[in-house]
Short mmCIF file of C-alpha atoms in Angstrom, two decimals:
data_model
loop_
_atom_site.label_atom_id
_atom_site.label_comp_id
_atom_site.label_asym_id
_atom_site.label_seq_id
_atom_site.Cartn_x
_atom_site.Cartn_y
_atom_site.Cartn_z
CA MET A 1 -10.05 9.67 -13.05
CA HIS A 2 -6.59 10.96 -11.14
CA PHE A 3 -4.58 9.60 -13.69
CA GLN A 4 -6.53 11.07 -16.27
CA THR A 5 -6.73 14.81 -14.80
CA TRP A 6 -3.12 14.76 -14.38
CA GLN A 7 -2.14 13.70 -17.74
CA ASP A 8 -4.65 16.25 -19.48
CA LYS A 9 -4.20 18.87 -17.06
CA ALA A 10 -2.11 18.91 -14.19
CA GLY A 11 0.74 16.97 -16.03
CA ASN A 12 1.32 20.18 -18.58
CA ALA A 13 1.12 22.68 -15.81
CA PRO A 14 3.64 25.61 -15.96
CA ALA A 15 6.21 26.12 -13.06
CA LEU A 16 5.00 28.09 -10.46
CA THR A 17 5.67 28.94 -6.97
CA ASP A 18 3.32 29.21 -3.80
CA PRO A 19 3.44 32.69 -2.68
CA THR A 20 2.30 31.79 0.55
CA ASN A 21 4.98 29.18 1.77
CA GLY A 22 7.36 29.22 -1.37
CA LEU A 23 6.35 25.75 -2.41
CA VAL A 24 7.65 25.24 -5.92
CA PHE A 25 6.07 23.10 -8.58
CA PRO A 26 8.85 22.68 -11.56
CA ASN A 27 7.98 22.59 -14.97
CA LEU A 28 8.35 18.98 -15.81
CA SER A 29 8.33 19.53 -19.72
CA ASN A 30 11.99 19.88 -19.94
CA HIS A 31 13.29 16.74 -18.84
CA GLY A 32 13.14 14.28 -21.54
CA GLU A 33 11.16 11.43 -21.82
CA GLY A 34 12.46 9.84 -18.30
CA LEU A 35 10.66 12.54 -17.01
CA ALA A 36 7.78 13.29 -19.06
CA PRO A 37 4.89 14.98 -17.14
CA ASN A 38 2.56 12.05 -18.65
CA ARG A 39 4.48 9.47 -17.08
CA ILE A 40 5.31 10.39 -13.49
CA MET A 41 2.02 8.60 -12.41
CA PRO A 42 2.49 4.94 -11.10
CA GLU A 43 1.67 2.44 -13.91
CA PRO A 44 0.77 -0.87 -13.33
CA THR A 45 3.21 -3.75 -13.72
CA VAL A 46 4.05 -7.09 -13.07
CA PHE A 47 5.99 -7.27 -9.71
CA LEU A 48 8.26 -10.19 -8.88
CA ASP A 49 5.70 -12.64 -9.99
CA ARG A 50 2.78 -13.00 -12.27
CA LYS A 51 0.58 -14.53 -9.47
CA PHE A 52 0.45 -11.79 -7.43
CA ALA A 53 -2.23 -9.05 -7.86
CA SER A 54 -1.05 -6.15 -10.10
CA CYS A 55 0.48 -2.94 -8.32
CA SER A 56 2.31 0.32 -9.02
CA ILE A 57 5.80 0.63 -8.82
CA LEU A 58 7.47 4.15 -8.12
CA ARG A 59 11.02 4.00 -9.37
CA PRO A 60 13.23 6.67 -7.99
CA THR A 61 15.40 8.59 -10.20
CA GLU A 62 18.30 8.95 -8.03
CA THR A 63 19.14 5.86 -6.11
CA VAL A 64 22.09 6.30 -4.34
CA GLY A 65 21.20 6.21 -0.52
CA ALA A 66 17.33 6.11 -1.47
CA ALA A 67 16.70 3.23 1.28
CA VAL A 68 18.18 4.73 3.69
CA ALA A 69 16.53 8.21 3.04
CA ALA A 70 12.97 6.53 2.57
CA VAL A 71 13.82 5.12 5.93
CA ASN A 72 14.84 7.82 7.79
CA GLY A 73 12.07 10.04 5.96
CA LEU A 74 9.29 7.40 7.08
CA ALA A 75 10.66 7.57 10.82
CA ALA A 76 10.79 11.22 11.01
CA SER A 77 7.26 11.58 9.50
CA GLY A 78 5.79 9.60 13.13
CA LEU A 79 4.68 6.44 10.90
CA PHE A 80 7.00 4.37 13.04
CA ALA A 81 6.65 6.15 16.81
CA GLY A 82 6.45 3.82 19.32
CA GLN A 83 8.77 1.27 18.34
CA SER A 84 11.76 -0.10 19.82
CA GLN A 85 15.23 1.05 18.94
CA GLU A 86 16.12 -2.47 17.82
CA PHE A 87 13.54 -1.85 15.42
CA PHE A 88 14.98 1.71 13.93
CA THR A 89 18.48 -0.40 13.82
CA ALA A 90 16.88 -3.33 12.24
CA ALA A 91 15.13 -1.36 9.36
CA THR A 92 18.13 1.01 9.09
CA ALA A 93 20.71 -2.24 8.58
CA LEU A 94 18.11 -3.79 5.94
CA ALA A 95 18.00 -0.15 4.36
CA GLU A 96 21.76 0.26 4.15
CA ALA A 97 22.14 -3.67 2.69
CA ALA A 98 19.40 -2.26 -0.12
CA ASP A 99 21.67 0.51 -0.85
CA ALA A 100 24.76 -1.43 -1.31
CA ALA A 101 23.09 -4.33 -3.31
CA THR A 102 24.34 -4.67 -7.00
CA ARG A 103 22.47 -6.82 -9.86
CA SER A 104 25.09 -9.79 -10.77
#
């Protein structure tokens, strides 16, 4: 039902700004097919191998520095509270390697 609600209602919402905190919900209908309002929810896809369970993949529209930004965002959220400095060093190194990776 969540997807249907988004598809039918929220995906077509006009741009608006919350007057209490300035949060902006942009008009999503002016960005072409890649960001069509009814296509921003995750969709089931095959991931890595067909014998794995179906999952949804969120693909970012910008990828430069995305892995490092994700690690930094998760760390700032407190998700990794209590982890050692070695954990953060390793996670950051993995993220930097992911950001530097290319397809061949």
